[in-house]
Amino acid sequence: MSSPTAVVQASLWSAVWKLLRLRALITFNNIRRAKTRSKIGYAILGLLILAALAGIFIVSWLLLGLLRSPEVARYINPSELIANVPVWVLTAAFFGLLLTSFGVLLQSLYLAADMDFLLSAPVSMRAVFLSKLIQAILPDLGLVSLFGLPVLFGLGAAMKFSLLYYPLVLAVFLGVAIIASSIASLVVMAVVRLFPARRVAEVLGFFGALLSLVCSQSGQLINTVRVNQGQVSGALGSLSQVNSPWSPLAWAGQGLLNVANGDWLAGLGSIFLFLGISGGIFFAALVTAERLYYIGWARVQVGGRKKRIVHQIQPRLNTKQTPLMAAANLIPSVVRSVTAKDFRTIRRDLRNMSQIIAPLIFGLIYAFSFARGGGYFGRGEAPQAFNRVLQIVIVDANTGFAIFFSWAVLSRLALMSFSQEGKQYWLLKSSPATPVQLVAAKYWVAYIPGVLLGSLFLLMVSLVQRSTPISIAFGLVVIVFGLAGAAGVSLAFGIANVNLKWEDPRRMVRGTGGCLAMIVSMAYIAGILALFFGPPIIFSLVGWDENLGRLVGLALGIPASLLCAVLPPRLLMNKVALIGEE
Amino acid sequence: MDTLIPLIEAQNLVKRFGEKTAVDQATFTVNSGEIYGFLGPNGAGKTTTIKMISGLLRPTSGSIRVAGFDVQAQALQAKASCGYVPDEPNLYPKLTGRELLQFVGDLFGLDRLQINRRTEELFRLFDLEEARDDLIDSYSHGMRQKTALAAALMHDPRVLVLDEPTVGLDPKSARLIKDILRQMADRGSAVFLSTHILEIAERMCDRIGIIYQGKLIAQGTMQQLRSLGNGEATLEDIFLELTGGAEYAEIAEVLK
């Protein structure tokens, strides 16, 4: 048998091409070997992206076309705004790309764990770094172009710019992406020198989730804010500051406008200067990153970083046992320890926290809205019976909202109950813990935060709205029992859809199972609220004592809640004994 | 030596995954005071057998008793008598070493004083005192391996089951683990370990079982295994002969 001989990859671009082809092959394999429903999902996503591109283009075209309207000219200076639009778009694209490239490069340089494999191959180090940077640039460029390109193309269409404007927009976008990714590669190395890469990824994921939620709910916040013309002008004035003569992005933006308006020489000069700078930054970053990685600067954490130590509270001797401690001791030690362990691990992993932060933000925004709305129940001229029913409905709506927010936290915790054990499940599986004990512990982990959050929200809103003590007490009972049932229903799905084979905690709850669980537990919430609140509303409508109606509601709702708390997990107890044996 | 008490008894153990039979009619016994080495090529069924002994995997048929308890019918009692160290030390990364051992102590029903005393002892034994309040996230592979072994020893088990316990350890830590296992056996525990390092098996184990394609093809003391060959063979020779040494000869030819 003849021995194979290793061939050194002398050509830089040939090696880069091979590395990029490898990445393309992995991506293609992921799509090709995906389940049919995932492929359909990819196809739908592609169509949605195309639709979004078209939508943003048309909206930009129409809105920017309005700048010619004399009505608009009364409020703002259209020519000043047009002069600023390209710079604003390019600046937004730059910061968006900086953030996304940071995440992509963190993953590909530090978390993908393929760097040593690639660097040990007979290809030049530059080829490896070049391919990594290109891998960071391409997807992010696509993503940012999705929002930025249609706006600039829409501007061109609305203002009837020359045809050369359009390819130059593409070239400028590429330059922006190159600058952002180059800077991001160096920032990643500097950050990872100070903090562990996995921790940085956790923090990034947490703030990403937080930011997207705040953005998605910004409409709710804006509804509570009154904006006048002066503030609009002030905001536009502040935004104009980014169009500084010292910013290369401003040169590119201005260059585009010059070309669009027929000032070819000045326009092309500015754009080529910008592209030259972006090429220079790219080369400098490439050489620096390569060197920092090779000499080890970017691979060793230093900088006086304090070792993270979780301080242990030493058990105090000869202390009296408080009633709470005595009560806690009644709970089996396995249940207590698994519950405590889960609270610790969930709290310490920001990727978990980013999953449950959403309901908290919703809760805060709606609580803020309620607080600003005050507590007014109907107008004075409405019939008294109507006002009373409205009052019950509004107070009940508070309880409903409280249950909804806390249900969102609770269901997430219940769905990830067993799945969160992941590869560590062997510790529980090989211990003498019974399935009932494990289910009980997981139940408390889901239920306790949910019920605390719901009760707190209800108390806060009820105090603002000056609800009666009876209605507050009734709402609290509904929350305590209603969520007990919700925890049982969601936990059953958490057991049935357990997934121990995850790498990223955000993917521990599988799509279909999680979706079905949400639908079923939402149906439960609707049903249980109808049982609790139906009787007092009906009693009030027919003129009977609403407190009697509340008692009837409790008589119907509490047994139903308890049944749902116990029965669904009980039915799956045999499945718990088999978890981890696939 | 005292009368030998069988602490692990496997009878006609079978595990099938669909069409594939991972373990086929394995029967063996490990007595108190004994270290039993379990050898076999990759994919032979070692880890599957170990998982069945530890109660992690239900056998398709056959039975296992650990410390006299049937692993299926008296699972909790069997698990309470057993300590298990997996091949990959997957531990909760967001717990500290101390919190992990306290958690394991709670799982095995130890009281608080016992837990605290045992935690300190084990950290000292494994030279992990400085890292005990660090998150496991920051531990090296060897530190995790030692922490997993410390967790398995928390309740001082009568049966210790280890899957490749010395992989990834420095010589000092590997020696420490070997000494601990020997001490446990001398104190009357049964130790069942799988390993690829034949030298460890030859030197440490009182008896050795060789599994190949799911079948336990040979077991006994080194002397008994030698008698299968010319009487002077090393464990490596015996292993290669029983599990397909010809394939290894072919590999050597390819690498020549």
Coordinates of N, CA and C in Angstrom, one line a residue, chain B residues 63-248:
Chain B
S63 N -31.2 -10.3 35.0 CA -31.3 -9.6 36.2 C -30.0 -9.2 36.7
I64 N -30.0 -8.1 37.5 CA -28.8 -7.6 38.2 C -29.1 -7.4 39.7
R65 N -28.3 -7.8 40.5 CA -28.5 -7.5 42.0 C -27.2 -6.7 42.4
V66 N -27.5 -5.6 43.1 CA -26.4 -4.8 43.6 C -26.5 -4.8 45.1
A67 N -25.5 -5.3 45.8 CA -25.5 -5.4 47.3 C -26.8 -6.2 47.8
G68 N -27.1 -7.1 47.0 CA -28.3 -8.0 47.4 C -29.6 -7.5 46.9
F69 N -29.7 -6.3 46.3 CA -30.9 -5.7 45.9 C -31.1 -5.8 44.4
D70 N -32.3 -6.2 44.0 CA -32.6 -6.3 42.5 C -32.7 -4.9 42.0
V71 N -31.9 -4.6 41.0 CA -31.8 -3.2 40.5 C -33.1 -2.7 39.9
Q72 N -33.9 -3.7 39.4 CA -35.2 -3.3 38.9 C -36.3 -3.2 40.0
A73 N -36.4 -4.3 40.7 CA -37.5 -4.4 41.7 C -37.2 -3.5 43.0
Q74 N -35.9 -3.4 43.3 CA -35.5 -2.6 44.6 C -34.5 -1.5 44.1
A75 N -35.0 -0.8 43.1 CA -34.0 0.2 42.5 C -33.4 1.1 43.5
L76 N -34.3 1.7 44.4 CA -33.7 2.7 45.3 C -32.7 2.2 46.3
Q77 N -33.0 1.0 46.8 CA -32.0 0.4 47.8 C -30.7 0.0 47.0
A78 N -30.9 -0.5 45.8 CA -29.6 -0.8 45.0 C -28.8 0.5 44.7
K79 N -29.5 1.6 44.4 CA -28.8 2.8 44.0 C -28.2 3.4 45.3
A80 N -28.9 3.2 46.4 CA -28.3 3.8 47.7 C -27.0 3.1 48.1
S81 N -26.8 1.9 47.6 CA -25.6 1.1 47.9 C -24.5 1.3 46.9
C82 N -24.8 2.0 45.8 CA -23.9 2.1 44.7 C -23.4 3.5 44.4
G83 N -22.1 3.6 44.0 CA -21.6 4.9 43.6 C -21.2 4.7 42.1
Y84 N -21.5 5.7 41.3 CA -21.3 5.6 39.9 C -20.5 6.8 39.3
V85 N -19.5 6.5 38.6 CA -18.7 7.5 37.9 C -18.7 7.3 36.4
P86 N -19.4 8.2 35.7 CA -19.5 8.0 34.2 C -18.2 8.3 33.4
D87 N -18.2 7.9 32.2 CA -17.0 8.1 31.4 C -16.8 9.6 31.1
E88 N -17.9 10.4 30.9 CA -17.8 11.8 30.7 C -18.3 12.5 32.0
P89 N -17.4 13.2 32.7 CA -17.9 13.8 34.0 C -18.8 15.1 33.7
N90 N -20.0 14.8 33.3 CA -20.9 15.9 33.1 C -21.5 16.3 34.4
L91 N -21.1 17.4 34.9 CA -21.6 17.9 36.2 C -22.3 19.2 36.0
Y92 N -23.1 19.7 36.9 CA -23.8 20.9 36.8 C -22.8 22.1 36.7
P93 N -22.6 22.7 35.6 CA -21.6 23.7 35.5 C -21.8 25.0 36.3
K94 N -23.1 25.2 36.7 CA -23.4 26.4 37.4 C -23.5 26.2 38.9
L95 N -23.0 25.0 39.4 CA -22.9 24.8 40.8 C -21.4 24.8 41.2
T96 N -21.1 25.2 42.4 CA -19.7 25.1 42.8 C -19.5 23.6 43.2
G97 N -18.2 23.2 43.4 CA -17.9 21.9 43.7 C -18.5 21.5 45.1
R98 N -18.5 22.4 46.0 CA -19.1 22.2 47.3 C -20.6 22.0 47.2
E99 N -21.2 22.9 46.5 CA -22.7 22.8 46.3 C -23.1 21.4 45.7
L100 N -22.3 21.0 44.7 CA -22.6 19.7 44.1 C -22.5 18.6 45.1
L101 N -21.4 18.5 45.9 CA -21.3 17.4 46.8 C -22.4 17.5 47.9
Q102 N -22.8 18.7 48.3 CA -23.9 18.8 49.3 C -25.2 18.3 48.6
F103 N -25.4 18.7 47.4 CA -26.6 18.2 46.7 C -26.6 16.7 46.6
V104 N -25.5 16.1 46.3 CA -25.4 14.6 46.2 C -25.6 14.0 47.5
G105 N -25.1 14.6 48.6 CA -25.3 14.1 49.9 C -26.8 14.2 50.3
D106 N -27.4 15.2 49.9 CA -28.9 15.3 50.2 C -29.6 14.2 49.4
L107 N -29.2 14.0 48.2 CA -29.9 13.0 47.4 C -29.8 11.6 48.0
F108 N -28.6 11.4 48.6 CA -28.4 10.1 49.3 C -28.8 10.1 50.7
G109 N -29.5 11.1 51.1 CA -30.1 11.1 52.5 C -29.2 11.3 53.6
L110 N -28.0 11.9 53.4 CA -27.1 12.1 54.5 C -27.5 13.3 55.3
D111 N -27.2 13.3 56.6 CA -27.6 14.5 57.4 C -26.6 15.6 57.2
R112 N -26.9 16.8 57.6 CA -26.1 18.0 57.3 C -24.7 17.9 57.8
L113 N -24.6 17.4 59.0 CA -23.2 17.3 59.6 C -22.4 16.3 58.9
Q114 N -23.0 15.2 58.5 CA -22.2 14.2 57.7 C -21.8 14.7 56.4
I115 N -22.7 15.5 55.8 CA -22.4 16.1 54.4 C -21.2 17.0 54.5
N116 N -21.3 17.9 55.5 CA -20.2 18.9 55.7 C -18.9 18.2 56.0
R117 N -18.9 17.2 56.8 CA -17.7 16.5 57.2 C -17.1 15.8 56.0
R118 N -18.0 15.1 55.3 CA -17.6 14.2 54.1 C -17.1 15.1 53.0
T119 N -17.8 16.3 52.8 CA -17.3 17.2 51.7 C -15.9 17.7 52.0
E120 N -15.6 18.1 53.2 CA -14.3 18.6 53.5 C -13.3 17.5 53.3
E121 N -13.6 16.3 53.8 CA -12.7 15.1 53.7 C -12.3 14.9 52.2
L122 N -13.4 14.8 51.4 CA -13.2 14.5 50.0 C -12.4 15.6 49.2
F123 N -12.7 16.8 49.5 CA -12.0 17.9 48.8 C -10.5 17.8 49.2
R124 N -10.2 17.5 50.5 CA -8.9 17.4 50.9 C -8.2 16.2 50.2
L125 N -8.9 15.1 50.2 CA -8.3 13.9 49.6 C -8.0 14.1 48.1
F126 N -8.9 14.8 47.4 CA -8.7 15.0 46.0 C -7.9 16.3 45.6
D127 N -7.4 16.9 46.6 CA -6.7 18.2 46.4 C -7.5 19.2 45.7
L128 N -8.7 19.4 46.0 CA -9.6 20.3 45.4 C -10.1 21.4 46.3
E129 N -9.3 21.5 47.5 CA -9.8 22.5 48.5 C -9.9 23.9 48.0
E130 N -8.9 24.3 47.2 CA -8.9 25.7 46.7 C -10.0 26.0 45.7
A131 N -10.5 24.9 45.0 CA -11.5 25.2 44.0 C -12.9 24.8 44.4
R132 N -13.0 24.5 45.7 CA -14.4 24.0 46.1 C -15.5 25.0 46.0
D133 N -15.1 26.3 46.1 CA -16.2 27.4 46.0 C -16.2 28.0 44.6
D134 N -15.5 27.4 43.7 CA -15.5 27.9 42.3 C -16.6 27.2 41.5
L135 N -17.2 27.8 40.5 CA -18.2 27.1 39.7 C -17.5 26.0 38.9
I136 N -18.2 24.9 38.8 CA -17.6 23.7 38.1 C -17.3 24.1 36.6
D137 N -18.0 25.1 36.1 CA -17.7 25.7 34.8 C -16.2 25.9 34.6
S138 N -15.6 26.4 35.6 CA -14.2 26.8 35.5 C -13.2 25.6 35.8
Y139 N -13.7 24.4 36.0 CA -12.8 23.3 36.3 C -12.2 22.7 35.1
S140 N -11.0 22.1 35.2 CA -10.4 21.4 34.1 C -11.1 20.0 34.0
H141 N -10.8 19.2 32.9 CA -11.4 17.9 32.8 C -11.0 17.0 34.0
G142 N -9.7 17.1 34.4 CA -9.2 16.3 35.5 C -9.9 16.6 36.8
M143 N -10.2 17.9 37.0 CA -10.8 18.3 38.3 C -12.3 17.8 38.2
R144 N -12.9 17.9 37.1 CA -14.3 17.4 37.0 C -14.3 15.9 37.3
Q145 N -13.3 15.2 36.7 CA -13.3 13.7 36.9 C -13.1 13.4 38.4
K146 N -12.3 14.2 39.1 CA -12.1 13.9 40.5 C -13.3 14.3 41.3
T147 N -14.0 15.4 40.9 CA -15.2 15.8 41.6 C -16.3 14.7 41.4
A148 N -16.4 14.1 40.2 CA -17.4 13.1 39.9 C -17.1 11.9 40.8
L149 N -15.8 11.6 41.0 CA -15.4 10.5 41.9 C -15.8 10.8 43.3
A150 N -15.5 12.1 43.7 CA -15.8 12.5 45.1 C -17.3 12.4 45.3
A151 N -18.1 12.8 44.3 CA -19.6 12.7 44.4 C -20.0 11.2 44.6
A152 N -19.3 10.3 43.9 CA -19.7 8.9 44.0 C -19.3 8.3 45.4
L153 N -18.3 8.9 46.0 CA -17.8 8.4 47.3 C -18.5 9.1 48.5
M154 N -19.4 10.1 48.2 CA -20.0 10.8 49.3 C -20.7 9.9 50.3
H155 N -21.4 8.9 49.8 CA -22.2 8.1 50.8 C -21.5 6.8 51.1
D156 N -20.1 6.8 50.9 CA -19.3 5.6 51.2 C -20.0 4.3 50.7
P157 N -20.1 4.2 49.4 CA -20.9 3.0 48.8 C -20.2 1.7 49.0
R158 N -21.1 0.6 49.0 CA -20.5 -0.7 49.1 C -20.1 -1.2 47.7
V159 N -20.7 -0.6 46.7 CA -20.4 -1.0 45.3 C -20.0 0.3 44.6
L160 N -18.9 0.2 43.9 CA -18.4 1.4 43.1 C -18.3 1.0 41.7
V161 N -19.0 1.7 40.8 CA -19.0 1.4 39.4 C -18.4 2.5 38.6
L162 N -17.3 2.3 37.9 CA -16.6 3.4 37.2 C -16.4 3.1 35.7
D163 N -16.7 4.0 34.9 CA -16.5 3.9 33.5 C -15.3 4.7 33.1
E164 N -14.2 4.0 32.7 CA -13.0 4.7 32.3 C -12.5 5.8 33.3
P165 N -12.3 5.4 34.5 CA -12.0 6.4 35.6 C -10.7 7.2 35.4
T166 N -9.8 6.7 34.7 CA -8.5 7.4 34.6 C -8.2 8.2 33.4
V167 N -9.3 8.2 32.5 CA -9.1 9.0 31.2 C -8.9 10.5 31.5
G168 N -7.9 11.1 31.0 CA -7.8 12.5 31.1 C -7.1 13.0 32.4
L169 N -6.7 12.0 33.2 CA -6.1 12.4 34.5 C -4.6 12.5 34.4
D170 N -4.0 13.4 35.2 CA -2.5 13.4 35.2 C -2.0 12.2 36.1
P171 N -0.8 11.8 35.9 CA -0.3 10.6 36.6 C -0.6 10.6 38.1
K172 N -0.4 11.8 38.8 CA -0.6 11.8 40.2 C -2.1 11.5 40.6
S173 N -3.0 12.1 39.8 CA -4.4 11.9 40.1 C -4.8 10.5 39.7
A174 N -4.2 9.9 38.7 CA -4.5 8.5 38.3 C -4.1 7.6 39.4
R175 N -2.9 7.9 39.9 CA -2.4 7.0 41.0 C -3.3 7.1 42.2
L176 N -3.7 8.4 42.5 CA -4.6 8.6 43.7 C -5.9 7.7 43.5
I177 N -6.4 7.8 42.3 CA -7.7 7.0 42.1 C -7.4 5.5 42.3
K178 N -6.3 5.1 41.7 CA -6.0 3.6 41.8 C -5.9 3.2 43.3
D179 N -5.2 4.1 44.1 CA -5.0 3.8 45.5 C -6.4 3.8 46.2
I180 N -7.2 4.8 45.9 CA -8.6 4.8 46.6 C -9.3 3.5 46.3
L181 N -9.3 3.1 45.0 CA -10.1 1.9 44.6 C -9.6 0.7 45.4
R182 N -8.3 0.6 45.5 CA -7.7 -0.5 46.2 C -8.1 -0.5 47.7
Q183 N -8.1 0.7 48.3 CA -8.5 0.8 49.7 C -9.9 0.4 49.9
M184 N -10.8 0.9 48.9 CA -12.2 0.6 49.0 C -12.4 -0.9 49.0
A185 N -11.7 -1.6 48.1 CA -11.8 -3.0 47.9 C -11.3 -3.7 49.2
D186 N -10.2 -3.2 49.7 CA -9.6 -3.8 51.0 C -10.6 -3.7 52.2
R187 N -11.4 -2.6 52.1 CA -12.4 -2.4 53.2 C -13.7 -3.2 52.9
G188 N -13.7 -4.0 51.9 CA -14.8 -4.8 51.7 C -15.8 -4.4 50.6
S189 N -15.5 -3.3 49.9 CA -16.4 -2.9 48.8 C -16.1 -3.7 47.5
A190 N -17.1 -3.6 46.6 CA -16.8 -4.2 45.3 C -16.6 -3.1 44.3
V191 N -15.6 -3.2 43.5 CA -15.3 -2.2 42.5 C -15.4 -2.8 41.1
F192 N -16.2 -2.2 40.3 CA -16.4 -2.6 38.9 C -15.9 -1.5 38.0
L193 N -14.9 -1.7 37.2 CA -14.4 -0.6 36.4 C -14.1 -1.1 35.0
S194 N -14.5 -0.2 34.1 CA -14.1 -0.5 32.7 C -12.9 0.4 32.3
T195 N -12.0 -0.2 31.5 CA -10.8 0.6 31.1 C -10.3 0.1 29.8
H196 N -9.6 1.0 29.1 CA -8.9 0.6 27.9 C -7.5 0.4 28.1
I197 N -7.0 0.8 29.3 CA -5.6 0.7 29.7 C -5.4 -0.7 30.3
L198 N -4.8 -1.5 29.5 CA -4.7 -2.9 29.9 C -3.7 -3.1 31.0
E199 N -2.7 -2.2 31.1 CA -1.8 -2.2 32.2 C -2.5 -2.0 33.5
I200 N -3.4 -1.1 33.6 CA -4.1 -0.8 34.8 C -4.9 -2.1 35.2
A201 N -5.6 -2.7 34.2 CA -6.4 -3.8 34.5 C -5.5 -5.0 35.0
E202 N -4.4 -5.1 34.4 CA -3.5 -6.3 34.7 C -2.9 -6.1 36.2
R203 N -2.6 -4.8 36.5 CA -2.0 -4.6 37.8 C -3.0 -4.4 38.9
M204 N -4.1 -3.8 38.6 CA -5.1 -3.5 39.7 C -6.1 -4.5 40.0
C205 N -6.6 -5.2 38.9 CA -7.8 -5.9 39.0 C -7.6 -7.3 39.6
D206 N -8.5 -7.8 40.4 CA -8.4 -9.1 40.9 C -9.0 -10.1 39.9
R207 N -10.0 -9.7 39.2 CA -10.5 -10.5 38.1 C -10.9 -9.6 37.0
I208 N -10.9 -10.2 35.8 CA -11.1 -9.4 34.6 C -12.1 -10.1 33.7
G209 N -13.0 -9.3 33.1 CA -14.0 -9.8 32.2 C -13.7 -9.2 30.8
I210 N -13.8 -9.9 29.8 CA -13.6 -9.3 28.4 C -14.9 -9.5 27.6
I211 N -15.5 -8.4 27.2 CA -16.7 -8.4 26.5 C -16.4 -8.0 25.0
Y212 N -17.0 -8.7 24.1 CA -16.8 -8.5 22.7 C -18.1 -8.7 21.9
Q213 N -18.5 -7.7 21.2 CA -19.8 -7.8 20.5 C -20.9 -8.2 21.4
G214 N -20.9 -7.6 22.6 CA -22.0 -7.8 23.5 C -21.9 -9.1 24.3
K215 N -21.0 -10.0 24.0 CA -20.9 -11.3 24.7 C -19.7 -11.2 25.6
L216 N -19.9 -11.8 26.8 CA -18.8 -11.9 27.8 C -18.0 -13.1 27.4
I217 N -16.9 -12.9 26.7 CA -16.2 -14.1 26.1 C -15.2 -14.7 27.0
A218 N -14.7 -14.0 28.0 CA -13.8 -14.6 29.0 C -13.8 -13.8 30.3
Q219 N -13.6 -14.5 31.4 CA -13.5 -13.9 32.7 C -12.8 -14.7 33.6
G220 N -12.1 -14.1 34.6 CA -11.3 -14.9 35.6 C -10.2 -14.0 36.1
T221 N -9.3 -14.7 36.9 CA -8.1 -14.0 37.3 C -7.1 -13.9 36.2
M222 N -6.1 -13.2 36.3 CA -5.0 -13.1 35.3 C -4.5 -14.5 35.0
Q223 N -4.3 -15.3 36.1 CA -3.8 -16.7 35.9 C -4.8 -17.5 35.1
Q224 N -6.1 -17.4 35.4 CA -7.1 -18.1 34.6 C -7.1 -17.7 33.2
L225 N -7.0 -16.4 32.9 CA -7.0 -15.9 31.5 C -5.7 -16.4 30.8
R226 N -4.6 -16.4 31.5 CA -3.4 -16.8 30.9 C -3.5 -18.3 30.4
S227 N -4.2 -19.0 31.2 CA -4.3 -20.5 30.9 C -5.1 -20.7 29.6
L228 N -5.8 -19.6 29.1 CA -6.4 -19.7 27.8 C -5.4 -19.7 26.7
G229 N -4.3 -19.1 26.9 CA -3.2 -19.1 25.9 C -2.1 -20.1 26.2
N230 N -0.9 -19.6 26.1 CA 0.3 -20.5 26.3 C 0.7 -20.5 27.8
G231 N 0.0 -19.7 28.6 CA 0.4 -19.7 30.0 C 1.3 -18.5 30.4
E232 N 1.9 -17.9 29.4 CA 2.8 -16.8 29.7 C 2.4 -15.5 29.0
A233 N 1.2 -15.5 28.4 CA 0.8 -14.4 27.6 C 0.5 -13.2 28.5
T234 N 0.7 -12.0 27.9 CA 0.3 -10.8 28.6 C -1.2 -10.6 28.4
L235 N -1.8 -9.6 29.2 CA -3.2 -9.3 29.0 C -3.5 -8.8 27.6
E236 N -2.5 -8.0 27.1 CA -2.7 -7.5 25.8 C -2.8 -8.6 24.7
D237 N -1.9 -9.6 24.9 CA -1.9 -10.7 23.9 C -3.3 -11.4 24.0
I238 N -3.7 -11.7 25.2 CA -5.0 -12.4 25.4 C -6.1 -11.6 24.8
F239 N -6.1 -10.3 25.1 CA -7.2 -9.4 24.7 C -7.3 -9.3 23.1
L240 N -6.1 -9.2 22.5 CA -6.1 -9.1 21.0 C -6.5 -10.4 20.4
E241 N -6.1 -11.5 21.0 CA -6.4 -12.8 20.5 C -7.9 -13.0 20.5
L242 N -8.5 -12.6 21.7 CA -9.9 -12.9 21.8 C -10.8 -11.9 21.1
T243 N -10.3 -10.7 20.9 CA -11.2 -9.7 20.3 C -10.7 -9.3 18.9
G244 N -9.9 -10.1 18.2 CA -9.6 -9.8 16.8 C -8.3 -9.1 16.6
G245 N -7.2 -9.7 17.0 CA -5.9 -9.2 16.9 C -5.5 -9.0 15.4
A246 N -6.1 -9.8 14.6 CA -5.8 -9.8 13.1 C -6.1 -8.4 12.6
E247 N -7.2 -7.8 13.1 CA -7.5 -6.4 12.6 C -6.4 -5.4 13.0
Y248 N -5.9 -5.6 14.1 CA -4.8 -4.7 14.6 C -3.6 -4.9 13.7

